[in-house]
Every structure is written in C-alpha cells, then in structure tokens.
Amino acid sequence: MSLLYKRLLGAAFWLLCNGTAFADGVMQGWTLSDPKPTASGAPIGQTGDDSAKPSVHDYARGEALYSLPDVQMVDKEGNDIEFRQLIDYGGPVMVQFIFATCSTICPVLSASFASAQPELDALAGGQYRLISISIDPEQDTPERLRAYAERFNAGKNWHFLTGRRDDVIKILKAFDASYAGNNKMYHKSLTFMRSGSGASWLRIEGLLSKNEIVAEYKSLIASPGQAKN
Amino acid sequence: MPFDNSAIGEQIYNQGIDSSGKPLEGRTEGDIEFKDAHFNCAQCHRRSGYGSSEGGNYVLPVTGDSLFNPRNFDRADLFKKLFKESQSKLFWARMRSAYQRPAYTDESLARVIREGIDPSGRKLSSLMPRYKISDRDMAGLTDYIKHLSSHNDPGVDENTIYFATVVSKNANAGDKNAMLSTIAKFVEWLNLETKGNLDHPNFSPNYRSDFAKAFRIWNHEVWELSDNPADWLKELAAYYEKQPVFALIGGMADGDWSPMHEFCENNKVPCLFPLTQMPPAEQSGHYSVYFNQGLLLEAKATAKYLLKEKSADPAAAMAVFYSEDAEGSNPAKAFTEMLNADKTRAIDSVPVKDMESFRHEWMKYVESHPEVGTVVVWPGRLKGAILSELTALFQKTERIFLPSELLQADLAGLPQEMMPKLYFSYPYELPAAYHPHAFRVRAWMDTRKLEVSNARIQFNTYYALNLLQYSLEHVVDHFSRDYLLEYIEHEAENALNPGTFPRLSLGPEQRFASKGAYLVQIDDPESQSVKPVSAWIVP
C-alpha cells in the first residue's frame, strides 16, 4: 500500500469517525467569515422533542465587546431617551432588533422576551432591562410601538425604542447587526445580553425558547463578562 | 344556521380568530405559549399562502396545490431565494435540500398543525407553532387551505397580463401625459424583450428559459374617468367588467382618491402607487399602495414642526385658513387635531368657500388681531389662485405655511419681501441630495427618447413600473394578486430609488412607502429651488 493511499484511507477514516460531530457542530450554530447574515440554525424538519427544545442549541453564541454610540432615541411614550444611559444603567440588559410589521421572526423574538418576563422578575428582583429597538423607525412611531408592547404584555422593565433612522443604523453597526442592502427583510434573529455596564456582551443568533433565554441569562449572571479596562 | 367551513377557515388563517371568536392558542419555539390572534397562518405563510423568507428562515408555501400533492421542487419558484436574496449559506443549503414528503391528507394536515409532524414523520422547525384547535375549526381551516391560491386571479390568461391606469378628465393634462408616456414606453420595451425571449426558446441567457411559463405580454389600457367623482365607481366597474385587470398601475385624478381605493378593495385589485395627494384619510385597505399620505402627511409634518418649535410663543394667535372642500378641510382637520394636543396653543380655524370669502375672512382676521404670527393655509380647490392672492395680503403676518403643491406655481412673480415669510411642507427628497443610482432612470429615459417634462412624476412612475416588473417576475406563474403585493412589500426597499423621496420602503401590510416631510423655504424663485429649514420630520 503506497504511503499516499494510506494517508487517503486515514483521512477517510478520520472523517467517518468525526464527520458526525463536525456536522453537529455546524447545526449547533456557526459563524461565517463572510459578511452575509448567518441563519438561525433550525433546519426545516428538524428533530427534537416537541414538549421542549433539545439540549443541543439551534442558535449560535458568541461573546463580544461593543462600543455603543451616543444617540438620542424615542421610547414608546414619545419621550427622548439617551441610548447609552438606558443601556449603561448598571444592571443586566438584553437587546433585540425588531419591527412591528415584521411577519416572521420578530413576533417570535418578542415572544421570547414576553414569556421570560415572569422568571426574570423572580430572578433579577426587577433589576433588569429588556430593550427592543425598531429597525423600521419611520413606520414604528411611539404609538405603534405602544400597541406592539401591549400585544406582548410588556412589563415596566421592557423598553421599546424608535428614533431617527441614521441613529438606528449607528446602533445596528455598533452591535455588528447590519443587514444586506439596508433591506430590513434580511435582518437577523439576534439577542444580546450583558450582565452590567462595561461587561462583554453575549451575542446570540437564532431564535430562543423561554427556557433557553432564561438559562442564558442565568449563566450570564453566574459568570459576569470581563469588564472593559 | 349552517356552519360555513371556508369562511371560518379564512378567519382563522388571516385573522387568527377561531369560530368561538377567541384568538388562536398554541406554542412556538418549544415552550413559548401564546394566545394571540397575530400568530395566525398569514403572519408567516402570508395571505397568498406562498410563504416567505425572512432573517434566514424559509417559510414554506401552504397553498392547496403545494400541500395536497407530494412535495416537488421548481427551480423557477426558488430562483430568487437561491440566487438573488441576501441569505446565509445554511439557508441556501436548506433551499436545495431534496427532502421529500407525500401529499398531505386532512388527517396529516391536522397533525402537522397540532403536533408539528408532517406526513413523512418529520418534526417541523420549532418556529412553526403547534396550535390548539378544535376539530370543527380544523375542518374549516383545511377547507380554506385546500382552495387557497388554487387558480390564477382575474386579469391574466395564457399569453397576456392586463393592467390599466386610471386618470380623470380633470387631472392636469401635462402631468397625465408625463405619467402615461412613461408607462407606454416601459410597456412597449418590456413587451419587445418578452417577445424576443418567446421567439428564442432555446437561447437562454441568465436562465431566462426557466421562466418561460411565466412570460406574459403586458396589455395596458387607460381608464379615463369623467369630471364627476360621484360616477367614478360606476365607470370603474364598467371598465373592469369589459376587461378585468390584474392590477392598476399609477393613476391620477384631481381630488379625492377614495373611489379608486374603494373599487380596488371591493374587487381585490392591487392599485400600485397612484400619484395622488389624497389617499383615503384612514389606512384601512389591503390592495392600494401609495407613495405617501399626501396632504395629510404634509399637515401632520407641519403641525409637528410647529409643536417642536422652542422659540414660538404658544400664546400667539395662529390661524388655519382652509377651503371647505375635502382637499382643504381634511389636512386642516389633521393639522388642528395634532396641534390641539398641546393645550397651551390657541388656534383659530377659518373655513372659506371661495376666493372672495378667503379675502374677506383674511382681512377680518388681520383687523381683529393686531399681531398675526403664524398663518397656515390649506387652499384645496383654491390652490391655483391662492399665491397671487397672498401677494396682496401677506404684509401683516409673520409666517405663512403652505402645502408643497404651491411650489409648482410661478414663484418668480412673487414680491421679494414675501419670500422669507413663506414656508412649505415638502414630502420629497431635497434637490441637492445624492442618490447613486438615480442616473439610471434618466439613462433609461434618454435611450427611449422620452423627454423629461416632469421629473418627479416620471421617476415615480418608473419606480412603480420597475417594482411591478420585478415582483411579477418572481411570482413566476403563480398569478395571485396577494402574492404580487407580498413581493412588492418585500422589495420596495431594494428597488432602485430614483431620488424623488429620501427612502421608499414597505413591509407586511404597510401601504405608504415614504413617511416624512421637510419644511422648506424658497431658495431661488427663478429655478423653483428650495432650502430646508427642518430635518426630515416623521409625524
């Protein structure tokens, strides 16, 4: 057997043994080196227990530090809000990008926030903030965001922001959440969490169940991210 | 009363309300319970049933034809998702997945809706909710889905797709001509291209032959309406009966657009981007798509500008003069309502019947108010003569706010000292703004020997046609009007912005593509150029 043949056979054997694990890794969430948006990893016709999601995540997790812009936003009551002040209030915070007329993923993103509220109240003693930022700010007036918030029974810790489109774009860029062609239809399913001011962000790409969002929050609080210098 | 299966099915599918009047209940993402009518079938699978793609998630079609037959793949149907959408590699891999399933039956459809298990035994993505739904409601929903998009909508046959443009006799002739000549050229050239493709079935650059079944020659007619708006609904019905159209494109009528809006809703005909200043006051329709809210938007933007003014003395008198017709009173009402929210402001509303009464009321107002600060005028039908009338009346006021339409008048004849007092709402892109692709519209017009006589009208018409053509291409041969509208919603933001508005964008059930306005003053009356005095205001 020639050396080349042995090597090829060895490579094939390695792939056979490790290929499944490799594929699992792909399905658990992965990142691309190209700038295209990564999908939430739930394949069509996925397997999984119907009563609860499998322990294998359908989402990608990552950690990052983001430098957030000083921009003025508007909340659902029509009040001017300093974005940095809202985020850097000291306690844990979660951020999602949504728009109120979105047909597929935003309702599920918002429903994950909505369903986690009671558990977060119990866990955090009311010391947490959920922030949903509209990526369609011209359409999503404070009035429309109020209706959206009502639909999801948003509690007092859940903030909804709209504002100038350029400022929303700045925030999207800061979170590395820009989407192709400035067409909001290509936005990604992203949830960001942080234990407190200065800590690094947990970046989650994909859709989360209630238990997953709560579990991620718990793990975040248990091991707060490294503070910035 | 017998139970109407399909009606209750439609209600569940589109509105998420079951036969007992309660919102749908279920679970999504494994453990998120909901009781929310928004989680209806149409939210993701859309009214047409042809599905959608968003954020890397592919929502499959649920039309009767696609569910009650074994799954098959049609490259033309998936072409856009495979090659044109900005999606992830995993999304594309899923698009190409050769996963097959047998046809659904009533029983297996009920199972997939309740348990998320398809006829081949696979579990669907947890994004697809698992619904709690009674047997009776399931029967209704099944019946509705079986017939969903089961045949083409009216206005299309084997070879031809029919469109029309509504114009009223009393609309400005030059404006009408600018719009109609653009449409005529567009249709002529598009049909030449289509004929070329049909004549050379084996010559297929850019995969054209994949779409051969979708090729249709556009037949475009002008539906001219009389001078009497009361007859318009009847006239539209007569045109439609003679030759149903798949959609109305563009359009122009002097005055209220409501009759056309109503016709389109009643007949489920898409009415795409009519050039009107008066869409219906409330957005209550599904089938009409507008550039913006016209005069109502201008009224609200002006009100917001005045509300935000720091320097204004809220106690200073502010008068709103408006013509009693709908074109004057609708914006005046919207403006006054918005300003009245600020209780500190005193607003005097002055309705006028005609130019003589305008002059009379103005004089009376100025006499009774020694210091007139701000006057807002919604001239309605008097718009043609109002500026020249104001040249004799402006001295005793500080500022006069007017709608953008008046900027099209001859401004060069206005007195020099009047200019600084005039403010206009301006729901368009500023002349100095740069849109990198806008030159393509001029290039298109140049090559077709189409003179630019009214850039805004012609560019807007081109935008609407371009978006219609693109969306129709991707509907392929599923000639569903709802499906067409869904593509238009999806792609409005992607389409070439010809520079007439800062941004054009829609979304599911959004029906106004541009949402704001500037406040401007006249910069150079000779060239009719303007300068902004505000940021882009979204009321």
PDB file of N, CA and C in Angstrom, chain B residues 408-480:
ATOM      1  N   GLN B 408     -45.119  74.479  -7.275  1.00  0.00           N
ATOM      2  CA  GLN B 408     -45.104  74.274  -8.730  1.00  0.00           C
ATOM      3  C   GLN B 408     -45.609  75.510  -9.463  1.00  0.00           C
ATOM      4  N   ALA B 409     -46.126  76.487  -8.708  1.00  0.00           N
ATOM      5  CA  ALA B 409     -46.642  77.705  -9.347  1.00  0.00           C
ATOM      6  C   ALA B 409     -45.473  78.573  -9.814  1.00  0.00           C
ATOM      7  N   ASP B 410     -45.787  79.634 -10.511  1.00  0.00           N
ATOM      8  CA  ASP B 410     -44.746  80.570 -10.954  1.00  0.00           C
ATOM      9  C   ASP B 410     -44.319  81.415  -9.751  1.00  0.00           C
ATOM     10  N   LEU B 411     -43.149  81.105  -9.203  1.00  0.00           N
ATOM     11  CA  LEU B 411     -42.701  81.788  -7.982  1.00  0.00           C
ATOM     12  C   LEU B 411     -41.957  83.082  -8.305  1.00  0.00           C
ATOM     13  N   ALA B 412     -41.498  83.165  -9.528  1.00  0.00           N
ATOM     14  CA  ALA B 412     -40.655  84.322  -9.900  1.00  0.00           C
ATOM     15  C   ALA B 412     -41.427  85.630  -9.798  1.00  0.00           C
ATOM     16  N   GLY B 413     -42.739  85.567  -9.915  1.00  0.00           N
ATOM     17  CA  GLY B 413     -43.538  86.797  -9.894  1.00  0.00           C
ATOM     18  C   GLY B 413     -43.860  87.280  -8.484  1.00  0.00           C
ATOM     19  N   LEU B 414     -43.480  86.536  -7.473  1.00  0.00           N
ATOM     20  CA  LEU B 414     -43.841  86.920  -6.099  1.00  0.00           C
ATOM     21  C   LEU B 414     -42.956  88.058  -5.609  1.00  0.00           C
ATOM     22  N   PRO B 415     -43.505  88.945  -4.775  1.00  0.00           N
ATOM     23  CA  PRO B 415     -42.685  90.054  -4.256  1.00  0.00           C
ATOM     24  C   PRO B 415     -41.501  89.527  -3.431  1.00  0.00           C
ATOM     25  N   GLN B 416     -40.389  90.185  -3.538  1.00  0.00           N
ATOM     26  CA  GLN B 416     -39.147  89.769  -2.878  1.00  0.00           C
ATOM     27  C   GLN B 416     -39.321  89.657  -1.358  1.00  0.00           C
ATOM     28  N   GLU B 417     -40.040  90.657  -0.787  1.00  0.00           N
ATOM     29  CA  GLU B 417     -40.164  90.676   0.680  1.00  0.00           C
ATOM     30  C   GLU B 417     -41.129  89.607   1.200  1.00  0.00           C
ATOM     31  N   MET B 418     -41.840  88.974   0.298  1.00  0.00           N
ATOM     32  CA  MET B 418     -42.780  87.927   0.712  1.00  0.00           C
ATOM     33  C   MET B 418     -42.059  86.590   0.937  1.00  0.00           C
ATOM     34  N   MET B 419     -40.990  86.377   0.189  1.00  0.00           N
ATOM     35  CA  MET B 419     -40.288  85.079   0.189  1.00  0.00           C
ATOM     36  C   MET B 419     -39.926  84.568   1.592  1.00  0.00           C
ATOM     37  N   PRO B 420     -39.288  85.418   2.430  1.00  0.00           N
ATOM     38  CA  PRO B 420     -38.866  84.894   3.741  1.00  0.00           C
ATOM     39  C   PRO B 420     -40.031  84.489   4.639  1.00  0.00           C
ATOM     40  N   LYS B 421     -41.229  84.941   4.294  1.00  0.00           N
ATOM     41  CA  LYS B 421     -42.384  84.622   5.135  1.00  0.00           C
ATOM     42  C   LYS B 421     -43.058  83.299   4.754  1.00  0.00           C
ATOM     43  N   LEU B 422     -42.680  82.778   3.589  1.00  0.00           N
ATOM     44  CA  LEU B 422     -43.360  81.570   3.099  1.00  0.00           C
ATOM     45  C   LEU B 422     -42.620  80.297   3.520  1.00  0.00           C
ATOM     46  N   TYR B 423     -43.364  79.378   4.067  1.00  0.00           N
ATOM     47  CA  TYR B 423     -42.841  78.059   4.447  1.00  0.00           C
ATOM     48  C   TYR B 423     -43.708  77.003   3.763  1.00  0.00           C
ATOM     49  N   PHE B 424     -43.059  75.969   3.296  1.00  0.00           N
ATOM     50  CA  PHE B 424     -43.806  74.915   2.597  1.00  0.00           C
ATOM     51  C   PHE B 424     -43.481  73.555   3.219  1.00  0.00           C
ATOM     52  N   SER B 425     -44.499  72.743   3.377  1.00  0.00           N
ATOM     53  CA  SER B 425     -44.209  71.335   3.700  1.00  0.00           C
ATOM     54  C   SER B 425     -43.719  70.692   2.413  1.00  0.00           C
ATOM     55  N   TYR B 426     -42.790  69.750   2.539  1.00  0.00           N
ATOM     56  CA  TYR B 426     -42.116  69.238   1.334  1.00  0.00           C
ATOM     57  C   TYR B 426     -41.797  67.746   1.531  1.00  0.00           C
ATOM     58  N   PRO B 427     -42.738  66.877   1.147  1.00  0.00           N
ATOM     59  CA  PRO B 427     -42.556  65.451   1.455  1.00  0.00           C
ATOM     60  C   PRO B 427     -41.694  64.717   0.420  1.00  0.00           C
ATOM     61  N   TYR B 428     -40.671  65.378  -0.067  1.00  0.00           N
ATOM     62  CA  TYR B 428     -39.831  64.811  -1.122  1.00  0.00           C
ATOM     63  C   TYR B 428     -38.362  64.886  -0.733  1.00  0.00           C
ATOM     64  N   GLU B 429     -37.541  64.298  -1.556  1.00  0.00           N
ATOM     65  CA  GLU B 429     -36.102  64.424  -1.363  1.00  0.00           C
ATOM     66  C   GLU B 429     -35.680  65.844  -1.736  1.00  0.00           C
ATOM     67  N   LEU B 430     -34.660  66.337  -1.044  1.00  0.00           N
ATOM     68  CA  LEU B 430     -34.176  67.682  -1.354  1.00  0.00           C
ATOM     69  C   LEU B 430     -33.418  67.666  -2.680  1.00  0.00           C
ATOM     70  N   PRO B 431     -33.498  68.750  -3.421  1.00  0.00           N
ATOM     71  CA  PRO B 431     -32.862  68.776  -4.754  1.00  0.00           C
ATOM     72  C   PRO B 431     -31.367  68.458  -4.710  1.00  0.00           C
ATOM     73  N   ALA B 432     -30.705  68.853  -3.619  1.00  0.00           N
ATOM     74  CA  ALA B 432     -29.251  68.678  -3.569  1.00  0.00           C
ATOM     75  C   ALA B 432     -28.841  67.267  -3.163  1.00  0.00           C
ATOM     76  N   ALA B 433     -29.783  66.442  -2.756  1.00  0.00           N
ATOM     77  CA  ALA B 433     -29.431  65.110  -2.248  1.00  0.00           C
ATOM     78  C   ALA B 433     -28.901  64.224  -3.372  1.00  0.00           C
ATOM     79  N   TYR B 434     -28.099  63.256  -2.984  1.00  0.00           N
ATOM     80  CA  TYR B 434     -27.453  62.401  -3.981  1.00  0.00           C
ATOM     81  C   TYR B 434     -27.935  60.960  -3.821  1.00  0.00           C
ATOM     82  N   HIS B 435     -28.479  60.431  -4.869  1.00  0.00           N
ATOM     83  CA  HIS B 435     -28.859  59.016  -4.874  1.00  0.00           C
ATOM     84  C   HIS B 435     -28.059  58.338  -5.972  1.00  0.00           C
ATOM     85  N   PRO B 436     -27.146  57.475  -5.576  1.00  0.00           N
ATOM     86  CA  PRO B 436     -26.143  56.999  -6.526  1.00  0.00           C
ATOM     87  C   PRO B 436     -26.703  56.330  -7.781  1.00  0.00           C
ATOM     88  N   HIS B 437     -27.897  55.766  -7.701  1.00  0.00           N
ATOM     89  CA  HIS B 437     -28.404  55.053  -8.877  1.00  0.00           C
ATOM     90  C   HIS B 437     -29.471  55.829  -9.645  1.00  0.00           C
ATOM     91  N   ALA B 438     -29.759  57.032  -9.165  1.00  0.00           N
ATOM     92  CA  ALA B 438     -30.853  57.784  -9.790  1.00  0.00           C
ATOM     93  C   ALA B 438     -30.589  58.064 -11.275  1.00  0.00           C
ATOM     94  N   PHE B 439     -29.295  58.160 -11.629  1.00  0.00           N
ATOM     95  CA  PHE B 439     -28.973  58.456 -13.034  1.00  0.00           C
ATOM     96  C   PHE B 439     -29.522  57.387 -13.981  1.00  0.00           C
ATOM     97  N   ARG B 440     -29.737  56.181 -13.437  1.00  0.00           N
ATOM     98  CA  ARG B 440     -30.187  55.083 -14.315  1.00  0.00           C
ATOM     99  C   ARG B 440     -31.572  55.368 -14.897  1.00  0.00           C
ATOM    100  N   VAL B 441     -32.382  56.092 -14.138  1.00  0.00           N
ATOM    101  CA  VAL B 441     -33.722  56.410 -14.653  1.00  0.00           C
ATOM    102  C   VAL B 441     -33.602  57.379 -15.827  1.00  0.00           C
ATOM    103  N   ARG B 442     -32.747  58.391 -15.662  1.00  0.00           N
ATOM    104  CA  ARG B 442     -32.538  59.336 -16.768  1.00  0.00           C
ATOM    105  C   ARG B 442     -31.965  58.619 -17.985  1.00  0.00           C
ATOM    106  N   ALA B 443     -31.034  57.713 -17.722  1.00  0.00           N
ATOM    107  CA  ALA B 443     -30.425  56.967 -18.830  1.00  0.00           C
ATOM    108  C   ALA B 443     -31.488  56.159 -19.566  1.00  0.00           C
ATOM    109  N   TRP B 444     -32.354  55.538 -18.786  1.00  0.00           N
ATOM    110  CA  TRP B 444     -33.433  54.745 -19.385  1.00  0.00           C
ATOM    111  C   TRP B 444     -34.314  55.639 -20.261  1.00  0.00           C
ATOM    112  N   MET B 445     -34.633  56.825 -19.741  1.00  0.00           N
ATOM    113  CA  MET B 445     -35.498  57.747 -20.487  1.00  0.00           C
ATOM    114  C   MET B 445     -34.780  58.278 -21.732  1.00  0.00           C
ATOM    115  N   ASP B 446     -33.506  58.601 -21.575  1.00  0.00           N
ATOM    116  CA  ASP B 446     -32.733  59.126 -22.717  1.00  0.00           C
ATOM    117  C   ASP B 446     -32.708  58.131 -23.866  1.00  0.00           C
ATOM    118  N   THR B 447     -32.419  56.881 -23.524  1.00  0.00           N
ATOM    119  CA  THR B 447     -32.279  55.877 -24.592  1.00  0.00           C
ATOM    120  C   THR B 447     -33.613  55.596 -25.275  1.00  0.00           C
ATOM    121  N   ARG B 448     -34.701  55.920 -24.583  1.00  0.00           N
ATOM    122  CA  ARG B 448     -36.010  55.676 -25.191  1.00  0.00           C
ATOM    123  C   ARG B 448     -36.628  56.972 -25.737  1.00  0.00           C
ATOM    124  N   LYS B 449     -35.782  57.992 -25.825  1.00  0.00           N
ATOM    125  CA  LYS B 449     -36.207  59.280 -26.399  1.00  0.00           C
ATOM    126  C   LYS B 449     -37.429  59.838 -25.677  1.00  0.00           C
ATOM    127  N   LEU B 450     -37.432  59.664 -24.380  1.00  0.00           N
ATOM    128  CA  LEU B 450     -38.540  60.162 -23.577  1.00  0.00           C
ATOM    129  C   LEU B 450     -38.098  61.452 -22.906  1.00  0.00           C
ATOM    130  N   GLU B 451     -38.732  62.527 -23.282  1.00  0.00           N
ATOM    131  CA  GLU B 451     -38.313  63.825 -22.752  1.00  0.00           C
ATOM    132  C   GLU B 451     -38.691  63.941 -21.271  1.00  0.00           C
ATOM    133  N   VAL B 452     -37.779  64.487 -20.474  1.00  0.00           N
ATOM    134  CA  VAL B 452     -38.083  64.691 -19.056  1.00  0.00           C
ATOM    135  C   VAL B 452     -38.894  65.982 -18.929  1.00  0.00           C
ATOM    136  N   SER B 453     -40.209  65.829 -18.855  1.00  0.00           N
ATOM    137  CA  SER B 453     -41.068  67.015 -18.781  1.00  0.00           C
ATOM    138  C   SER B 453     -41.485  67.284 -17.342  1.00  0.00           C
ATOM    139  N   ASN B 454     -41.600  66.225 -16.559  1.00  0.00           N
ATOM    140  CA  ASN B 454     -41.920  66.385 -15.137  1.00  0.00           C
ATOM    141  C   ASN B 454     -41.203  65.254 -14.404  1.00  0.00           C
ATOM    142  N   ALA B 455     -39.988  65.564 -13.955  1.00  0.00           N
ATOM    143  CA  ALA B 455     -39.099  64.514 -13.426  1.00  0.00           C
ATOM    144  C   ALA B 455     -39.757  63.741 -12.300  1.00  0.00           C
ATOM    145  N   ARG B 456     -40.392  64.434 -11.355  1.00  0.00           N
ATOM    146  CA  ARG B 456     -40.933  63.719 -10.194  1.00  0.00           C
ATOM    147  C   ARG B 456     -41.986  62.705 -10.619  1.00  0.00           C
ATOM    148  N   ILE B 457     -42.886  63.125 -11.464  1.00  0.00           N
ATOM    149  CA  ILE B 457     -43.961  62.221 -11.907  1.00  0.00           C
ATOM    150  C   ILE B 457     -43.378  61.064 -12.705  1.00  0.00           C
ATOM    151  N   GLN B 458     -42.457  61.362 -13.599  1.00  0.00           N
ATOM    152  CA  GLN B 458     -41.912  60.314 -14.462  1.00  0.00           C
ATOM    153  C   GLN B 458     -41.043  59.335 -13.675  1.00  0.00           C
ATOM    154  N   PHE B 459     -40.243  59.851 -12.758  1.00  0.00           N
ATOM    155  CA  PHE B 459     -39.370  58.973 -11.976  1.00  0.00           C
ATOM    156  C   PHE B 459     -40.194  58.093 -11.035  1.00  0.00           C
ATOM    157  N   ASN B 460     -41.221  58.689 -10.435  1.00  0.00           N
ATOM    158  CA  ASN B 460     -42.084  57.890  -9.556  1.00  0.00           C
ATOM    159  C   ASN B 460     -42.808  56.799 -10.339  1.00  0.00           C
ATOM    160  N   THR B 461     -43.243  57.165 -11.540  1.00  0.00           N
ATOM    161  CA  THR B 461     -43.920  56.177 -12.388  1.00  0.00           C
ATOM    162  C   THR B 461     -42.957  55.054 -12.748  1.00  0.00           C
ATOM    163  N   TYR B 462     -41.728  55.428 -13.064  1.00  0.00           N
ATOM    164  CA  TYR B 462     -40.725  54.416 -13.403  1.00  0.00           C
ATOM    165  C   TYR B 462     -40.476  53.488 -12.210  1.00  0.00           C
ATOM    166  N   TYR B 463     -40.379  54.079 -11.016  1.00  0.00           N
ATOM    167  CA  TYR B 463     -40.158  53.263  -9.814  1.00  0.00           C
ATOM    168  C   TYR B 463     -41.274  52.222  -9.673  1.00  0.00           C
ATOM    169  N   ALA B 464     -42.513  52.690  -9.834  1.00  0.00           N
ATOM    170  CA  ALA B 464     -43.656  51.785  -9.673  1.00  0.00           C
ATOM    171  C   ALA B 464     -43.633  50.667 -10.713  1.00  0.00           C
ATOM    172  N   LEU B 465     -43.328  51.015 -11.945  1.00  0.00           N
ATOM    173  CA  LEU B 465     -43.284  50.013 -13.026  1.00  0.00           C
ATOM    174  C   LEU B 465     -42.153  49.022 -12.813  1.00  0.00           C
ATOM    175  N   ASN B 466     -41.015  49.537 -12.421  1.00  0.00           N
ATOM    176  CA  ASN B 466     -39.848  48.705 -12.201  1.00  0.00           C
ATOM    177  C   ASN B 466     -40.102  47.687 -11.090  1.00  0.00           C
ATOM    178  N   LEU B 467     -40.723  48.178 -10.025  1.00  0.00           N
ATOM    179  CA  LEU B 467     -41.043  47.300  -8.899  1.00  0.00           C
ATOM    180  C   LEU B 467     -42.097  46.269  -9.295  1.00  0.00           C
ATOM    181  N   LEU B 468     -43.068  46.705 -10.092  1.00  0.00           N
ATOM    182  CA  LEU B 468     -44.100  45.777 -10.567  1.00  0.00           C
ATOM    183  C   LEU B 468     -43.471  44.695 -11.440  1.00  0.00           C
ATOM    184  N   GLN B 469     -42.609  45.099 -12.350  1.00  0.00           N
ATOM    185  CA  GLN B 469     -41.978  44.128 -13.249  1.00  0.00           C
ATOM    186  C   GLN B 469     -41.158  43.102 -12.458  1.00  0.00           C
ATOM    187  N   TYR B 470     -40.362  43.614 -11.524  1.00  0.00           N
ATOM    188  CA  TYR B 470     -39.501  42.737 -10.719  1.00  0.00           C
ATOM    189  C   TYR B 470     -40.356  41.742  -9.913  1.00  0.00           C
ATOM    190  N   SER B 471     -41.390  42.285  -9.276  1.00  0.00           N
ATOM    191  CA  SER B 471     -42.225  41.433  -8.424  1.00  0.00           C
ATOM    192  C   SER B 471     -42.964  40.400  -9.256  1.00  0.00           C
ATOM    193  N   LEU B 472     -43.445  40.823 -10.408  1.00  0.00           N
ATOM    194  CA  LEU B 472     -44.179  39.905 -11.276  1.00  0.00           C
ATOM    195  C   LEU B 472     -43.275  38.775 -11.782  1.00  0.00           C
ATOM    196  N   GLU B 473     -42.025  39.121 -12.060  1.00  0.00           N
ATOM    197  CA  GLU B 473     -41.067  38.100 -12.494  1.00  0.00           C
ATOM    198  C   GLU B 473     -40.929  37.011 -11.442  1.00  0.00           C
ATOM    199  N   HIS B 474     -40.995  37.413 -10.166  1.00  0.00           N
ATOM    200  CA  HIS B 474     -40.748  36.442  -9.109  1.00  0.00           C
ATOM    201  C   HIS B 474     -41.984  35.728  -8.625  1.00  0.00           C
ATOM    202  N   VAL B 475     -43.128  36.231  -9.046  1.00  0.00           N
ATOM    203  CA  VAL B 475     -44.357  35.485  -8.810  1.00  0.00           C
ATOM    204  C   VAL B 475     -44.353  34.249  -9.721  1.00  0.00           C
ATOM    205  N   VAL B 476     -43.531  34.322 -10.767  1.00  0.00           N
ATOM    206  CA  VAL B 476     -43.407  33.279 -11.805  1.00  0.00           C
ATOM    207  C   VAL B 476     -44.796  33.051 -12.397  1.00  0.00           C
ATOM    208  N   ASP B 477     -45.313  31.833 -12.365  1.00  0.00           N
ATOM    209  CA  ASP B 477     -46.632  31.649 -12.990  1.00  0.00           C
ATOM    210  C   ASP B 477     -47.721  31.470 -11.941  1.00  0.00           C
ATOM    211  N   HIS B 478     -47.451  31.910 -10.706  1.00  0.00           N
ATOM    212  CA  HIS B 478     -48.484  31.865  -9.658  1.00  0.00           C
ATOM    213  C   HIS B 478     -49.145  33.236  -9.632  1.00  0.00           C
ATOM    214  N   PHE B 479     -50.091  33.430 -10.514  1.00  0.00           N
ATOM    215  CA  PHE B 479     -50.650  34.772 -10.681  1.00  0.00           C
ATOM    216  C   PHE B 479     -51.687  35.076  -9.598  1.00  0.00           C
ATOM    217  N   SER B 480     -51.168  35.270  -8.403  1.00  0.00           N
ATOM    218  CA  SER B 480     -52.000  35.645  -7.259  1.00  0.00           C
ATOM    219  C   SER B 480     -51.715  37.103  -6.947  1.00  0.00           C
TER     220      SER B 480
END
